[in-house]
mmCIF file of C-alpha atoms in Angstrom:
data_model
loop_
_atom_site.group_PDB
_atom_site.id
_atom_site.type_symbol
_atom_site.label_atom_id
_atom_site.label_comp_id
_atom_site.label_asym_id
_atom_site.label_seq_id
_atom_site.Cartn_x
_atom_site.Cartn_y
_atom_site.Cartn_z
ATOM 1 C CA UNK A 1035 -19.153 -5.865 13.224
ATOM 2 C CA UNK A 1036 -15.161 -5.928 14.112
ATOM 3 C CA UNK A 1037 -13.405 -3.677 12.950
ATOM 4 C CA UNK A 1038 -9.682 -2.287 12.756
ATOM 5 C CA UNK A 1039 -8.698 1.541 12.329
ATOM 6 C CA UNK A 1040 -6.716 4.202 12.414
ATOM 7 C CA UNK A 1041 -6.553 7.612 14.065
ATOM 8 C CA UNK A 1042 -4.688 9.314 11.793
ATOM 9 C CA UNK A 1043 -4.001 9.435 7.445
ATOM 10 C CA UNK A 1044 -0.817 10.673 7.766
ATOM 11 C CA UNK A 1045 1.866 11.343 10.327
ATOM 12 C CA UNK A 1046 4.927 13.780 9.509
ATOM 13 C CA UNK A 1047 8.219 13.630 11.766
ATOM 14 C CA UNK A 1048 11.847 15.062 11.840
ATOM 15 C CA UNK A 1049 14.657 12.561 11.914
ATOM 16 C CA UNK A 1050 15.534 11.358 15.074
ATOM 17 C CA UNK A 1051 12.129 12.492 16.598
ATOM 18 C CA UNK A 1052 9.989 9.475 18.133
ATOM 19 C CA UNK A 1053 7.150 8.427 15.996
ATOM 20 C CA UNK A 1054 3.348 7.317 17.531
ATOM 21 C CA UNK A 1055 1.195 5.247 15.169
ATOM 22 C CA UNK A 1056 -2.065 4.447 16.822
ATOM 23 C CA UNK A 1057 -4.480 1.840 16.070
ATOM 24 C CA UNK A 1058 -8.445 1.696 17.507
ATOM 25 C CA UNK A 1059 -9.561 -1.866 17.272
ATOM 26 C CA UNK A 1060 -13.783 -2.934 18.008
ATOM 27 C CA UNK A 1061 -13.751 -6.753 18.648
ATOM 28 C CA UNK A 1062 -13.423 -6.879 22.123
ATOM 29 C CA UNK A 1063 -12.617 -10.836 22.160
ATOM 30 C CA UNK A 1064 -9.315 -10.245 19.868
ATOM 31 C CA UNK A 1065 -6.657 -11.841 21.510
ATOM 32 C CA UNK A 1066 -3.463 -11.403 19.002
ATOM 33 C CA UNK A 1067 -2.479 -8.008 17.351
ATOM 34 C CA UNK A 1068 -0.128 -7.395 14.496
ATOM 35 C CA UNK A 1069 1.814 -3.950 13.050
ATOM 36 C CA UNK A 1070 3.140 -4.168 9.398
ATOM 37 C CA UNK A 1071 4.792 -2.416 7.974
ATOM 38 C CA UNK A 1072 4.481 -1.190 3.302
ATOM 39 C CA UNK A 1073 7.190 0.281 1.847
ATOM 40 C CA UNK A 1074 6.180 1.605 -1.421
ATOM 41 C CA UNK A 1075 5.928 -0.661 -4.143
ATOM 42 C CA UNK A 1076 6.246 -3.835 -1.812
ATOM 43 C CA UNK A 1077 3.571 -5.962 0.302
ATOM 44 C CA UNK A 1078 3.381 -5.810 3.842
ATOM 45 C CA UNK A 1079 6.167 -6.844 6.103
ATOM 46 C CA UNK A 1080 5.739 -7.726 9.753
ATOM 47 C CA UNK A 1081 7.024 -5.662 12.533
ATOM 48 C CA UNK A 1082 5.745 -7.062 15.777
ATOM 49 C CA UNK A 1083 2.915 -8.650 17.168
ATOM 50 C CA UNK A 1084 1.293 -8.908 20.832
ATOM 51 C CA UNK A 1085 -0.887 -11.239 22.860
ATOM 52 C CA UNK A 1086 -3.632 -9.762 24.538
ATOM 53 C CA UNK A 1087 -1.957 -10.804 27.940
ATOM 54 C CA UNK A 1088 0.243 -8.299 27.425
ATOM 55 C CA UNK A 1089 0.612 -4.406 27.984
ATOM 56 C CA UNK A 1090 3.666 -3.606 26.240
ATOM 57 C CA UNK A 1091 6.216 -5.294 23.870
ATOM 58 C CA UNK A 1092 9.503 -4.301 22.497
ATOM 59 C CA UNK A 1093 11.963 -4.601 19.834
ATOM 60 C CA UNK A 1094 14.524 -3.348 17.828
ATOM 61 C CA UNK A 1095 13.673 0.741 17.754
ATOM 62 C CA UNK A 1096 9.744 -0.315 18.386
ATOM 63 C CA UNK A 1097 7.496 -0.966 20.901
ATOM 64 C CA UNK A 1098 3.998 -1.760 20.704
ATOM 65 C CA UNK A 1099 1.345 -1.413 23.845
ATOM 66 C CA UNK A 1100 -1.695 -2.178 24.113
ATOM 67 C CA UNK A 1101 -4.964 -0.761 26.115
ATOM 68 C CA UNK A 1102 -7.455 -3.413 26.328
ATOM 69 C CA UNK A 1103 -9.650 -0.949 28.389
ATOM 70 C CA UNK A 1104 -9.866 1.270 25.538
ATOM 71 C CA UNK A 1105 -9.091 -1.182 22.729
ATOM 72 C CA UNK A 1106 -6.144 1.112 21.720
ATOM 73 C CA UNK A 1107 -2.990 -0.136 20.163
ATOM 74 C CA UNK A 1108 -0.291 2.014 19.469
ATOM 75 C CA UNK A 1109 3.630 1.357 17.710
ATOM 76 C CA UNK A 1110 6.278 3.993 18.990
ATOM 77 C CA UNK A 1111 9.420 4.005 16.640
ATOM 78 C CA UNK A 1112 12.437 5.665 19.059
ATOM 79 C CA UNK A 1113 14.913 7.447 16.774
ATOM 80 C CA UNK A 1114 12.676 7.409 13.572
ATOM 81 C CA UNK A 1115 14.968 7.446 10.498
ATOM 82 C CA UNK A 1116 14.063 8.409 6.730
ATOM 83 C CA UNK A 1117 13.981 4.323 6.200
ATOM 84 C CA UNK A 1118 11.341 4.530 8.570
ATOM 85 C CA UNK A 1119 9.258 6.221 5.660
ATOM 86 C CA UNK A 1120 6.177 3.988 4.756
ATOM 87 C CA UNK A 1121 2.456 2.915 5.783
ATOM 88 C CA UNK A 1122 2.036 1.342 8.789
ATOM 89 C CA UNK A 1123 -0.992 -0.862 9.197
ATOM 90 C CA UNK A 1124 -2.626 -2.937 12.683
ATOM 91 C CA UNK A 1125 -4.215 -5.877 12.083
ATOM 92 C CA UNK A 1126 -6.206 -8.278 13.983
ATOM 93 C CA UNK A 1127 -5.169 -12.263 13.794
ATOM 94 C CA UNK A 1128 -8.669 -13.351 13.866
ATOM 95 C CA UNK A 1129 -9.818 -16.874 13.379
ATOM 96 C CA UNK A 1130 -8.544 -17.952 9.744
ATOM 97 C CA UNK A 1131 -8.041 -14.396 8.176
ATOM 98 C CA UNK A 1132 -5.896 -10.912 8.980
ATOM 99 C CA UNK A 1133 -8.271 -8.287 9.567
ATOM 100 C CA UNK A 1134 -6.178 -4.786 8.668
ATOM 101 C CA UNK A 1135 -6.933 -1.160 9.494
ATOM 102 C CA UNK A 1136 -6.649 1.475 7.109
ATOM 103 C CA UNK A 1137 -3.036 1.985 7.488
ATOM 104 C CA UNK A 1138 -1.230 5.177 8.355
ATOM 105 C CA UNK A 1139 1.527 6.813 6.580
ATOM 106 C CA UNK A 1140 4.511 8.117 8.191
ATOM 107 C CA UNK A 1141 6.755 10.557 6.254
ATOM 108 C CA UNK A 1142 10.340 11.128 7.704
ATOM 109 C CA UNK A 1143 12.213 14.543 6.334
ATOM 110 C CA UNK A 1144 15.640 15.322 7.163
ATOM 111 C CA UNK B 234 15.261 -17.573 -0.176
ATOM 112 C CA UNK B 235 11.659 -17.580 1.304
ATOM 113 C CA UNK B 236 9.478 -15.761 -0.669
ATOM 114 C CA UNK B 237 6.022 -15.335 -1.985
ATOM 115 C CA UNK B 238 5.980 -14.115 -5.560
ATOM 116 C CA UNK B 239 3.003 -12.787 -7.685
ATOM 117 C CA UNK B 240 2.702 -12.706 -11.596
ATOM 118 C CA UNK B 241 2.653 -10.604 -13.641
ATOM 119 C CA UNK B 242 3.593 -7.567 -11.130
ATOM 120 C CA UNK B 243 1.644 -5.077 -13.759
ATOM 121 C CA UNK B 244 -1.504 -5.862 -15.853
ATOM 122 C CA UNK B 245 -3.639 -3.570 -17.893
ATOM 123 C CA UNK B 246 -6.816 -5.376 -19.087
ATOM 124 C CA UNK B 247 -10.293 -4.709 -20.987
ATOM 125 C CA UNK B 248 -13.796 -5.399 -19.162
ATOM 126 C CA UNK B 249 -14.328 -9.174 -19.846
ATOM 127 C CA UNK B 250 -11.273 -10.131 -20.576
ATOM 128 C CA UNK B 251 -10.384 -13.512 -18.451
ATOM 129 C CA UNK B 252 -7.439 -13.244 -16.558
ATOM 130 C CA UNK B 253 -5.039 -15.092 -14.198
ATOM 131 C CA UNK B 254 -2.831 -14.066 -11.520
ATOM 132 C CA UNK B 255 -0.477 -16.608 -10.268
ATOM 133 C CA UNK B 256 0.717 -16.874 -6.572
ATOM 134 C CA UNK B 257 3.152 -19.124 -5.563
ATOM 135 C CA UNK B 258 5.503 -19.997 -1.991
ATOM 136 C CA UNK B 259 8.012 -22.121 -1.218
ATOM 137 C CA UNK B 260 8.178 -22.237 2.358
ATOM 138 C CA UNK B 261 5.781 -25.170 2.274
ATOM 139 C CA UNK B 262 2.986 -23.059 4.165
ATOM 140 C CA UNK B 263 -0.558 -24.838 4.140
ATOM 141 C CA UNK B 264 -2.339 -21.719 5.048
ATOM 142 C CA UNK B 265 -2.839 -18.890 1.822
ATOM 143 C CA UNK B 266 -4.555 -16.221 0.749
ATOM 144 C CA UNK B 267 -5.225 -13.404 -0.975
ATOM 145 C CA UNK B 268 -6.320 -9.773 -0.382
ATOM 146 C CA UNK B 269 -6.895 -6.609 -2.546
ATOM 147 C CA UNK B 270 -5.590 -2.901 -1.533
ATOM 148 C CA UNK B 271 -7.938 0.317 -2.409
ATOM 149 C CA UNK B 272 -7.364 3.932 -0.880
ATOM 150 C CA UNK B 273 -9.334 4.211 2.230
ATOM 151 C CA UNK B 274 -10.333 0.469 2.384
ATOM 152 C CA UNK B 275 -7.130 -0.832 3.564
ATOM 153 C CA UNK B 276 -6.585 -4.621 3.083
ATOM 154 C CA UNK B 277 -9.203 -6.671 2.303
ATOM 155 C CA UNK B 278 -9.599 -10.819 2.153
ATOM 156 C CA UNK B 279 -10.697 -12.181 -1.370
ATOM 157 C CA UNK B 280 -9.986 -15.713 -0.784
ATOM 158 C CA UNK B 281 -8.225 -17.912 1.439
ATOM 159 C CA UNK B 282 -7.312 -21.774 1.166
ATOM 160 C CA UNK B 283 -6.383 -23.611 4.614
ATOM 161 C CA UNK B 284 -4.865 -26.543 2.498
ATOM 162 C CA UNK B 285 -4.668 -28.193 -0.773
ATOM 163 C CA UNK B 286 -8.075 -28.202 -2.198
ATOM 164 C CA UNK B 287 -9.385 -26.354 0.486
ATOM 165 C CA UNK B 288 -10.965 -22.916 -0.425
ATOM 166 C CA UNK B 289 -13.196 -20.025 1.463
ATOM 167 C CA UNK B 290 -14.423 -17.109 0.654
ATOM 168 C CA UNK B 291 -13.292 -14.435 2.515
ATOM 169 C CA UNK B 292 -14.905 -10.994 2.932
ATOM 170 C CA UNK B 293 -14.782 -9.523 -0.810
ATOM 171 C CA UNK B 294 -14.883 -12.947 -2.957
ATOM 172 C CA UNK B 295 -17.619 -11.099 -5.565
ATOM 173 C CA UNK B 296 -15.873 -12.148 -9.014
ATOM 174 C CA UNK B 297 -13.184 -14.023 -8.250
ATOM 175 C CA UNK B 298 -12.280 -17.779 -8.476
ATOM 176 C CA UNK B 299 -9.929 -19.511 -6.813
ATOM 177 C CA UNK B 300 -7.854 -23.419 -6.897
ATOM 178 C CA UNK B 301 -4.849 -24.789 -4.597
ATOM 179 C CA UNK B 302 -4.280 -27.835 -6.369
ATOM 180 C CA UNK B 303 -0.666 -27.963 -5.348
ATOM 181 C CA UNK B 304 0.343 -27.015 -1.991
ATOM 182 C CA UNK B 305 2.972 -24.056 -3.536
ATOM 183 C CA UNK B 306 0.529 -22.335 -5.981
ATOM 184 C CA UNK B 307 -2.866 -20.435 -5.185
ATOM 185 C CA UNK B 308 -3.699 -18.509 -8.678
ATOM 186 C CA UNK B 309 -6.697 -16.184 -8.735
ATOM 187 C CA UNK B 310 -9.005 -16.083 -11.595
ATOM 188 C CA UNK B 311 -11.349 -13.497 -12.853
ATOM 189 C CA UNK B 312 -13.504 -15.013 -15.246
ATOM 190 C CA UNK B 313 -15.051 -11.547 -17.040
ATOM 191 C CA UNK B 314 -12.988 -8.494 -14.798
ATOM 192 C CA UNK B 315 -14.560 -5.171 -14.503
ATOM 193 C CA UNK B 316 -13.421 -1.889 -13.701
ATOM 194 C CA UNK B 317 -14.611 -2.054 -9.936
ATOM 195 C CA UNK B 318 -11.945 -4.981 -9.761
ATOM 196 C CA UNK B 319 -8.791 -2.297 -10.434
ATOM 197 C CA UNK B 320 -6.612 -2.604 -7.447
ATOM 198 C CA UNK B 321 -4.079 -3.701 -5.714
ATOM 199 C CA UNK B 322 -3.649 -7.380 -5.405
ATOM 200 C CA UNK B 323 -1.606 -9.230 -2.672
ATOM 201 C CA UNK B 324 -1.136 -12.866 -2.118
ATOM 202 C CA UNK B 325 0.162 -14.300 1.531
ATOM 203 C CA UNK B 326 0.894 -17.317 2.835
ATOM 204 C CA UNK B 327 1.528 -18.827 6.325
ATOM 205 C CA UNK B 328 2.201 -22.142 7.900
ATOM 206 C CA UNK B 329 -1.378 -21.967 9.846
ATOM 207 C CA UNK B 330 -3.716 -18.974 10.618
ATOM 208 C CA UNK B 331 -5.152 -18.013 13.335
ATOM 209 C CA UNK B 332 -2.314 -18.423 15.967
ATOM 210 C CA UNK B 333 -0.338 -15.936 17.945
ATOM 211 C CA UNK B 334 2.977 -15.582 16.675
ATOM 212 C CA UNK B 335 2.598 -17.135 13.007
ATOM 213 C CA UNK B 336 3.869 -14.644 11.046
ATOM 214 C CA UNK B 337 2.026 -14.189 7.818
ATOM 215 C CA UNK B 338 4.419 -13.159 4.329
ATOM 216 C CA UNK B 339 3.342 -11.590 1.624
ATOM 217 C CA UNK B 340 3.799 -11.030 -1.910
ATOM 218 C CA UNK B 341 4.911 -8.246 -3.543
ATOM 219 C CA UNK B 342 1.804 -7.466 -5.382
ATOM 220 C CA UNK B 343 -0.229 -7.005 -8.452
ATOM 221 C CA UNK B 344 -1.349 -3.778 -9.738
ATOM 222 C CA UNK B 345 -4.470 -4.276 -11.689
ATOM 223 C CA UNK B 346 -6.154 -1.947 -13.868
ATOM 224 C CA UNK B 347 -9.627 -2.799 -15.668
ATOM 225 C CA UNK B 348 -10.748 -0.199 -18.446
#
């Protein structure tokens, strides 16, 4: 079945360091990819998205790419700053429903 | 101010015990749902409703109930919880699913424990 995960629990970074999240999806045929972002205590707030036309998209601090050959997502956060703190989750925009890895958390220290 | 918001944020309930959480939006989104959180298991979909009085389940709907009677408010019921059913509760809503670049917004949550 499809199927949305995550390499790794728990990622710890320095301040000001560049962060890697990565994301392994299965479904082959998914053609829209999300990142959210949970702050603790709150629900999940969107970060960016990509088509599955695309290789690579950017925005403020973060970029997401995408391997389609793989089926390998990743977010890179340049400049990661203790605000940055928080479980980051892919997820798959499949037909009527979000379909979310496990999430990772990243922990910024000073 | 667009929002989703959940009630209560905290509940602390008996096996059995009926119980309601409310969801409602005001950005006039015809696409909801709602999902429950557990360690490990990431986010999972309960229920969704593509419109007033239009409900599915989604992939965990064992022991819950559902309505979207108004367009705004998509409560979720458990008729007799039970301890498996302590979690994490979101609710989300969108203006359609299923499209790249609809950004779906969620709730702030429910924390639900079931002793």
């Amino acid at each position: 079945g499809e199927s949305v995960g995550l390499h790794l629990p728990t990622l710890s970074v320095q301040e000001g360091d560049n962060s890697i999240i990565n994301c392994a999806y299965s479904n082959s045929a998914s053609d829209y990819f999300i990142w959210y972002k949970q702050e603790s205590g709150k629900g999940p707030q969107f970060i960016i998205d990509i088509r599955s036309n695309m290789d690579k998209r950017q925005g403020q601090r973060v970029t997401v790419l995408l391997n389609k050959t793989v089926k390998h997502l990743s977010l890179q956060i340049a400049a990661t700053q203790p605000g940055d703190s928080a479980v980051y989750f892919c997820a798959e925009n499949g037909f009527q429903k979000l379909v979310f890895g496990t999430g990772t958390r990243l922990l910024v220290s000073p | 101010e667009a929002q989703v918001t959940q009630n209560p944020r905290y509940l602390i309930t008996v096996t059995g015990k009926k119980l309601t959480v409310t969801c409602s939006q005001n950005m006039n989104h015809e696409y909801m749902s709602w999902y429950r959180q557990d360690p490990g298991l990431g986010l999972r979909q309960i229920y969704y409703s593509m419109n007033v009085e239009v409900t599915d389940k989604g992939d965990v709907p064992e022991g819950y109930k559902v309505s979207r009677k108004e367009k705004r408010n998509f409560p979720l019921i458990l008729e007799s919880p039970s301890p498996n059913q302590t979690s994490l509760y979101f609710c989300a809503s969108s203006p359609s699913p299923g499209l790249a670049g609809v950004e779906q917004f969620f709730g702030p949550g429910t924390r639900l424990t079931v002793l």
